[in-house]
Amino acid sequence: RKQLFDIGLSGPIAGLVVEYPVGEGEFIRQGETLARLDTTALEIQLEKAKALLQQQEQLYRELEKGYRPEEVAGARARMLSAAADHQRALARHKRLEGIRSRSVPALTGEQFEEARFELERTRQTHSAARSDFEMMSSGYPAEQVAAAKALTQAQLQEVRRLEDELKKHVVAAPFDGFVVAEHTDVGEWVDLGGGVSTLVRLDEVEVR
């Protein structure tokens, strides 16, 4: 014996119907589409969210991996070059100081100031180059890596949220059955909780 169950279906969200493939009197299997709502704007959001996620993931991987060996080697070379420049400037400054202490007329105040300026400039350059080398040798700060990881995870959750929203725009049959009533059509707007279709399920029931 077969017993009929009349089930009314409602859309989980509001939206414009762009697909309504099953008509009244037709059979539909569980999981097949009863109606599909417009997802144009949502798909654009998801595409942007995925692109941003890809950027965040790449940044996180780079930070976690640290600087490349060639970058560290380049920083070391710049540090050594800056150190050599500073030593030359220091030697010239000391030499001019000695000449100045002997009151040699050939040495002008302008020459000495130039030497002093060059000494300070090379000192600062060497200090900055040494800091860069030390930073690259030890890798990125742990807090910077942790922040990049947190941003990546947050963006991943946003992508999943949008993907879930996309799924809600498809109303699927919860069981095998026949469509006995249509409550909307392509091009019509379905409000939140609005009817989509009415199905009848055929279940075999044991009778004693």
PDB file of N, CA, C and O in Angstrom, residues 89-135:
ATOM      1  N   ALA A  89      86.485  55.971   5.139  1.00  0.00           N
ATOM      2  CA  ALA A  89      86.107  57.307   5.607  1.00  0.00           C
ATOM      3  C   ALA A  89      86.719  57.586   6.977  1.00  0.00           C
ATOM      4  O   ALA A  89      87.157  58.715   7.262  1.00  0.00           O
ATOM      5  N   LEU A  90      86.775  56.557   7.820  1.00  0.00           N
ATOM      6  CA  LEU A  90      87.367  56.719   9.160  1.00  0.00           C
ATOM      7  C   LEU A  90      88.859  57.002   9.059  1.00  0.00           C
ATOM      8  O   LEU A  90      89.387  57.876   9.766  1.00  0.00           O
ATOM      9  N   ALA A  91      89.524  56.269   8.180  1.00  0.00           N
ATOM     10  CA  ALA A  91      90.967  56.469   8.010  1.00  0.00           C
ATOM     11  C   ALA A  91      91.256  57.872   7.481  1.00  0.00           C
ATOM     12  O   ALA A  91      92.192  58.547   7.943  1.00  0.00           O
ATOM     13  N   ARG A  92      90.474  58.331   6.521  1.00  0.00           N
ATOM     14  CA  ARG A  92      90.683  59.682   5.969  1.00  0.00           C
ATOM     15  C   ARG A  92      90.420  60.743   7.022  1.00  0.00           C
ATOM     16  O   ARG A  92      91.171  61.724   7.137  1.00  0.00           O
ATOM     17  N   HIS A  93      89.387  60.544   7.818  1.00  0.00           N
ATOM     18  CA  HIS A  93      89.057  61.512   8.854  1.00  0.00           C
ATOM     19  C   HIS A  93      90.175  61.603   9.892  1.00  0.00           C
ATOM     20  O   HIS A  93      90.564  62.703  10.334  1.00  0.00           O
ATOM     21  N   LYS A  94      90.730  60.450  10.281  1.00  0.00           N
ATOM     22  CA  LYS A  94      91.838  60.450  11.259  1.00  0.00           C
ATOM     23  C   LYS A  94      93.067  61.130  10.688  1.00  0.00           C
ATOM     24  O   LYS A  94      93.772  61.861  11.396  1.00  0.00           O
ATOM     25  N   ARG A  95      93.337  60.887   9.406  1.00  0.00           N
ATOM     26  CA  ARG A  95      94.494  61.507   8.772  1.00  0.00           C
ATOM     27  C   ARG A  95      94.352  63.030   8.741  1.00  0.00           C
ATOM     28  O   ARG A  95      95.282  63.767   9.066  1.00  0.00           O
ATOM     29  N   LEU A  96      93.149  63.485   8.404  1.00  0.00           N
ATOM     30  CA  LEU A  96      92.916  64.934   8.363  1.00  0.00           C
ATOM     31  C   LEU A  96      92.937  65.538   9.761  1.00  0.00           C
ATOM     32  O   LEU A  96      93.353  66.694   9.939  1.00  0.00           O
ATOM     33  N   GLU A  97      92.495  64.774  10.747  1.00  0.00           N
ATOM     34  CA  GLU A  97      92.574  65.267  12.133  1.00  0.00           C
ATOM     35  C   GLU A  97      94.025  65.489  12.533  1.00  0.00           C
ATOM     36  O   GLU A  97      94.359  66.476  13.213  1.00  0.00           O
ATOM     37  N   GLY A  98      94.904  64.565  12.099  1.00  0.00           N
ATOM     38  CA  GLY A  98      96.332  64.702  12.418  1.00  0.00           C
ATOM     39  C   GLY A  98      96.924  65.916  11.744  1.00  0.00           C
ATOM     40  O   GLY A  98      97.713  66.664  12.345  1.00  0.00           O
ATOM     41  N   ILE A  99      96.547  66.127  10.494  1.00  0.00           N
ATOM     42  CA  ILE A  99      97.042  67.297   9.768  1.00  0.00           C
ATOM     43  C   ILE A  99      96.528  68.572  10.420  1.00  0.00           C
ATOM     44  O   ILE A  99      97.271  69.555  10.585  1.00  0.00           O
ATOM     45  N   ARG A 100      95.274  68.536  10.823  1.00  0.00           N
ATOM     46  CA  ARG A 100      94.667  69.718  11.443  1.00  0.00           C
ATOM     47  C   ARG A 100      95.354  70.052  12.759  1.00  0.00           C
ATOM     48  O   ARG A 100      95.551  71.224  13.097  1.00  0.00           O
ATOM     49  N   SER A 101      95.725  69.019  13.522  1.00  0.00           N
ATOM     50  CA  SER A 101      96.379  69.261  14.822  1.00  0.00           C
ATOM     51  C   SER A 101      97.752  69.898  14.654  1.00  0.00           C
ATOM     52  O   SER A 101      98.261  70.567  15.560  1.00  0.00           O
ATOM     53  N   ARG A 102      98.361  69.690  13.461  1.00  0.00           N
ATOM     54  CA  ARG A 102      99.676  70.309  13.214  1.00  0.00           C
ATOM     55  C   ARG A 102      99.541  71.667  12.540  1.00  0.00           C
ATOM     56  O   ARG A 102     100.529  72.278  12.164  1.00  0.00           O
ATOM     57  N   SER A 103      98.287  72.086  12.386  1.00  0.00           N
ATOM     58  CA  SER A 103      97.995  73.413  11.801  1.00  0.00           C
ATOM     59  C   SER A 103      98.627  73.580  10.430  1.00  0.00           C
ATOM     60  O   SER A 103      99.252  74.588  10.115  1.00  0.00           O
ATOM     61  N   VAL A 104      98.459  72.569   9.592  1.00  0.00           N
ATOM     62  CA  VAL A 104      98.986  72.636   8.232  1.00  0.00           C
ATOM     63  C   VAL A 104      98.112  73.588   7.418  1.00  0.00           C
ATOM     64  O   VAL A 104      96.888  73.386   7.314  1.00  0.00           O
ATOM     65  N   PRO A 105      98.694  74.616   6.829  1.00  0.00           N
ATOM     66  CA  PRO A 105      97.891  75.617   6.094  1.00  0.00           C
ATOM     67  C   PRO A 105      97.131  75.033   4.908  1.00  0.00           C
ATOM     68  O   PRO A 105      96.074  75.543   4.541  1.00  0.00           O
ATOM     69  N   ALA A 106      97.625  73.947   4.324  1.00  0.00           N
ATOM     70  CA  ALA A 106      96.979  73.406   3.123  1.00  0.00           C
ATOM     71  C   ALA A 106      95.601  72.809   3.414  1.00  0.00           C
ATOM     72  O   ALA A 106      94.774  72.656   2.511  1.00  0.00           O
ATOM     73  N   LEU A 107      95.340  72.460   4.664  1.00  0.00           N
ATOM     74  CA  LEU A 107      94.055  71.869   5.028  1.00  0.00           C
ATOM     75  C   LEU A 107      93.041  72.963   5.332  1.00  0.00           C
ATOM     76  O   LEU A 107      93.251  73.791   6.218  1.00  0.00           O
ATOM     77  N   THR A 108      91.956  72.952   4.599  1.00  0.00           N
ATOM     78  CA  THR A 108      90.907  73.944   4.831  1.00  0.00           C
ATOM     79  C   THR A 108      89.829  73.361   5.741  1.00  0.00           C
ATOM     80  O   THR A 108      89.685  72.136   5.862  1.00  0.00           O
ATOM     81  N   GLY A 109      89.077  74.268   6.363  1.00  0.00           N
ATOM     82  CA  GLY A 109      87.976  73.816   7.209  1.00  0.00           C
ATOM     83  C   GLY A 109      86.914  73.076   6.411  1.00  0.00           C
ATOM     84  O   GLY A 109      86.288  72.131   6.907  1.00  0.00           O
ATOM     85  N   GLU A 110      86.750  73.455   5.169  1.00  0.00           N
ATOM     86  CA  GLU A 110      85.754  72.808   4.324  1.00  0.00           C
ATOM     87  C   GLU A 110      86.121  71.353   4.052  1.00  0.00           C
ATOM     88  O   GLU A 110      85.268  70.468   4.074  1.00  0.00           O
ATOM     89  N   GLN A 111      87.405  71.093   3.830  1.00  0.00           N
ATOM     90  CA  GLN A 111      87.854  69.718   3.597  1.00  0.00           C
ATOM     91  C   GLN A 111      87.601  68.846   4.824  1.00  0.00           C
ATOM     92  O   GLN A 111      87.176  67.700   4.694  1.00  0.00           O
ATOM     93  N   PHE A 112      87.872  69.406   5.983  1.00  0.00           N
ATOM     94  CA  PHE A 112      87.681  68.627   7.206  1.00  0.00           C
ATOM     95  C   PHE A 112      86.202  68.334   7.446  1.00  0.00           C
ATOM     96  O   PHE A 112      85.827  67.232   7.852  1.00  0.00           O
ATOM     97  N   GLU A 113      85.340  69.321   7.170  1.00  0.00           N
ATOM     98  CA  GLU A 113      83.896  69.121   7.355  1.00  0.00           C
ATOM     99  C   GLU A 113      83.363  68.081   6.372  1.00  0.00           C
ATOM    100  O   GLU A 113      82.481  67.279   6.709  1.00  0.00           O
ATOM    101  N   GLU A 114      83.906  68.104   5.174  1.00  0.00           N
ATOM    102  CA  GLU A 114      83.504  67.101   4.184  1.00  0.00           C
ATOM    103  C   GLU A 114      83.873  65.694   4.662  1.00  0.00           C
ATOM    104  O   GLU A 114      83.090  64.738   4.520  1.00  0.00           O
ATOM    105  N   ALA A 115      85.050  65.557   5.220  1.00  0.00           N
ATOM    106  CA  ALA A 115      85.503  64.267   5.733  1.00  0.00           C
ATOM    107  C   ALA A 115      84.632  63.821   6.906  1.00  0.00           C
ATOM    108  O   ALA A 115      84.299  62.634   7.042  1.00  0.00           O
ATOM    109  N   ARG A 116      84.288  64.766   7.767  1.00  0.00           N
ATOM    110  CA  ARG A 116      83.449  64.441   8.920  1.00  0.00           C
ATOM    111  C   ARG A 116      82.045  64.019   8.469  1.00  0.00           C
ATOM    112  O   ARG A 116      81.457  63.063   9.008  1.00  0.00           O
ATOM    113  N   PHE A 117      81.511  64.709   7.475  1.00  0.00           N
ATOM    114  CA  PHE A 117      80.192  64.366   6.931  1.00  0.00           C
ATOM    115  C   PHE A 117      80.214  62.965   6.295  1.00  0.00           C
ATOM    116  O   PHE A 117      79.298  62.164   6.486  1.00  0.00           O
ATOM    117  N   GLU A 118      81.289  62.681   5.538  1.00  0.00           N
ATOM    118  CA  GLU A 118      81.407  61.378   4.876  1.00  0.00           C
ATOM    119  C   GLU A 118      81.535  60.260   5.909  1.00  0.00           C
ATOM    120  O   GLU A 118      80.983  59.160   5.730  1.00  0.00           O
ATOM    121  N   LEU A 119      82.213  60.527   6.996  1.00  0.00           N
ATOM    122  CA  LEU A 119      82.357  59.529   8.059  1.00  0.00           C
ATOM    123  C   LEU A 119      80.998  59.190   8.666  1.00  0.00           C
ATOM    124  O   LEU A 119      80.669  58.016   8.879  1.00  0.00           O
ATOM    125  N   GLU A 120      80.191  60.203   8.911  1.00  0.00           N
ATOM    126  CA  GLU A 120      78.874  59.986   9.519  1.00  0.00           C
ATOM    127  C   GLU A 120      77.933  59.272   8.530  1.00  0.00           C
ATOM    128  O   GLU A 120      77.172  58.384   8.915  1.00  0.00           O
ATOM    129  N   ARG A 121      78.046  59.668   7.266  1.00  0.00           N
ATOM    130  CA  ARG A 121      77.190  59.038   6.266  1.00  0.00           C
ATOM    131  C   ARG A 121      77.498  57.546   6.136  1.00  0.00           C
ATOM    132  O   ARG A 121      76.575  56.711   6.120  1.00  0.00           O
ATOM    133  N   THR A 122      78.756  57.204   6.051  1.00  0.00           N
ATOM    134  CA  THR A 122      79.133  55.797   5.912  1.00  0.00           C
ATOM    135  C   THR A 122      78.811  55.010   7.184  1.00  0.00           C
ATOM    136  O   THR A 122      78.515  53.813   7.116  1.00  0.00           O
ATOM    137  N   ARG A 123      78.885  55.674   8.333  1.00  0.00           N
ATOM    138  CA  ARG A 123      78.533  54.997   9.582  1.00  0.00           C
ATOM    139  C   ARG A 123      77.065  54.598   9.572  1.00  0.00           C
ATOM    140  O   ARG A 123      76.706  53.476   9.945  1.00  0.00           O
ATOM    141  N   GLN A 124      76.203  55.519   9.170  1.00  0.00           N
ATOM    142  CA  GLN A 124      74.763  55.240   9.123  1.00  0.00           C
ATOM    143  C   GLN A 124      74.443  54.167   8.082  1.00  0.00           C
ATOM    144  O   GLN A 124      73.603  53.285   8.329  1.00  0.00           O
ATOM    145  N   THR A 125      75.097  54.245   6.929  1.00  0.00           N
ATOM    146  CA  THR A 125      74.863  53.252   5.877  1.00  0.00           C
ATOM    147  C   THR A 125      75.272  51.861   6.348  1.00  0.00           C
ATOM    148  O   THR A 125      74.552  50.880   6.131  1.00  0.00           O
ATOM    149  N   HIS A 126      76.414  51.786   7.010  1.00  0.00           N
ATOM    150  CA  HIS A 126      76.881  50.488   7.513  1.00  0.00           C
ATOM    151  C   HIS A 126      75.953  49.954   8.590  1.00  0.00           C
ATOM    152  O   HIS A 126      75.647  48.747   8.628  1.00  0.00           O
ATOM    153  N   SER A 127      75.475  50.831   9.460  1.00  0.00           N
ATOM    154  CA  SER A 127      74.565  50.416  10.532  1.00  0.00           C
ATOM    155  C   SER A 127      73.265  49.854   9.947  1.00  0.00           C
ATOM    156  O   SER A 127      72.770  48.810  10.402  1.00  0.00           O
ATOM    157  N   ALA A 128      72.723  50.534   8.927  1.00  0.00           N
ATOM    158  CA  ALA A 128      71.484  50.070   8.297  1.00  0.00           C
ATOM    159  C   ALA A 128      71.700  48.741   7.580  1.00  0.00           C
ATOM    160  O   ALA A 128      70.864  47.835   7.655  1.00  0.00           O
ATOM    161  N   ALA A 129      72.843  48.613   6.880  1.00  0.00           N
ATOM    162  CA  ALA A 129      73.132  47.377   6.156  1.00  0.00           C
ATOM    163  C   ALA A 129      73.321  46.208   7.123  1.00  0.00           C
ATOM    164  O   ALA A 129      72.889  45.080   6.854  1.00  0.00           O
ATOM    165  N   ARG A 130      73.953  46.475   8.255  1.00  0.00           N
ATOM    166  CA  ARG A 130      74.142  45.419   9.259  1.00  0.00           C
ATOM    167  C   ARG A 130      72.806  44.983   9.846  1.00  0.00           C
ATOM    168  O   ARG A 130      72.562  43.786  10.060  1.00  0.00           O
ATOM    169  N   SER A 131      71.911  45.941  10.094  1.00  0.00           N
ATOM    170  CA  SER A 131      70.578  45.614  10.619  1.00  0.00           C
ATOM    171  C   SER A 131      69.799  44.764   9.632  1.00  0.00           C
ATOM    172  O   SER A 131      69.130  43.798  10.015  1.00  0.00           O
ATOM    173  N   ASP A 132      69.883  45.116   8.348  1.00  0.00           N
ATOM    174  CA  ASP A 132      69.192  44.338   7.314  1.00  0.00           C
ATOM    175  C   ASP A 132      69.712  42.904   7.269  1.00  0.00           C
ATOM    176  O   ASP A 132      68.932  41.946   7.165  1.00  0.00           O
ATOM    177  N   PHE A 133      71.027  42.758   7.346  1.00  0.00           N
ATOM    178  CA  PHE A 133      71.621  41.420   7.288  1.00  0.00           C
ATOM    179  C   PHE A 133      71.205  40.587   8.494  1.00  0.00           C
ATOM    180  O   PHE A 133      70.854  39.408   8.361  1.00  0.00           O
ATOM    181  N   GLU A 134      71.223  41.182   9.671  1.00  0.00           N
ATOM    182  CA  GLU A 134      70.841  40.458  10.882  1.00  0.00           C
ATOM    183  C   GLU A 134      69.367  40.039  10.823  1.00  0.00           C
ATOM    184  O   GLU A 134      69.003  38.935  11.240  1.00  0.00           O
ATOM    185  N   MET A 135      68.516  40.932  10.306  1.00  0.00           N
ATOM    186  CA  MET A 135      67.093  40.625  10.187  1.00  0.00           C
ATOM    187  C   MET A 135      66.862  39.471   9.211  1.00  0.00           C
ATOM    188  O   MET A 135      66.116  38.532   9.492  1.00  0.00           O
TER     189      MET A 135
END
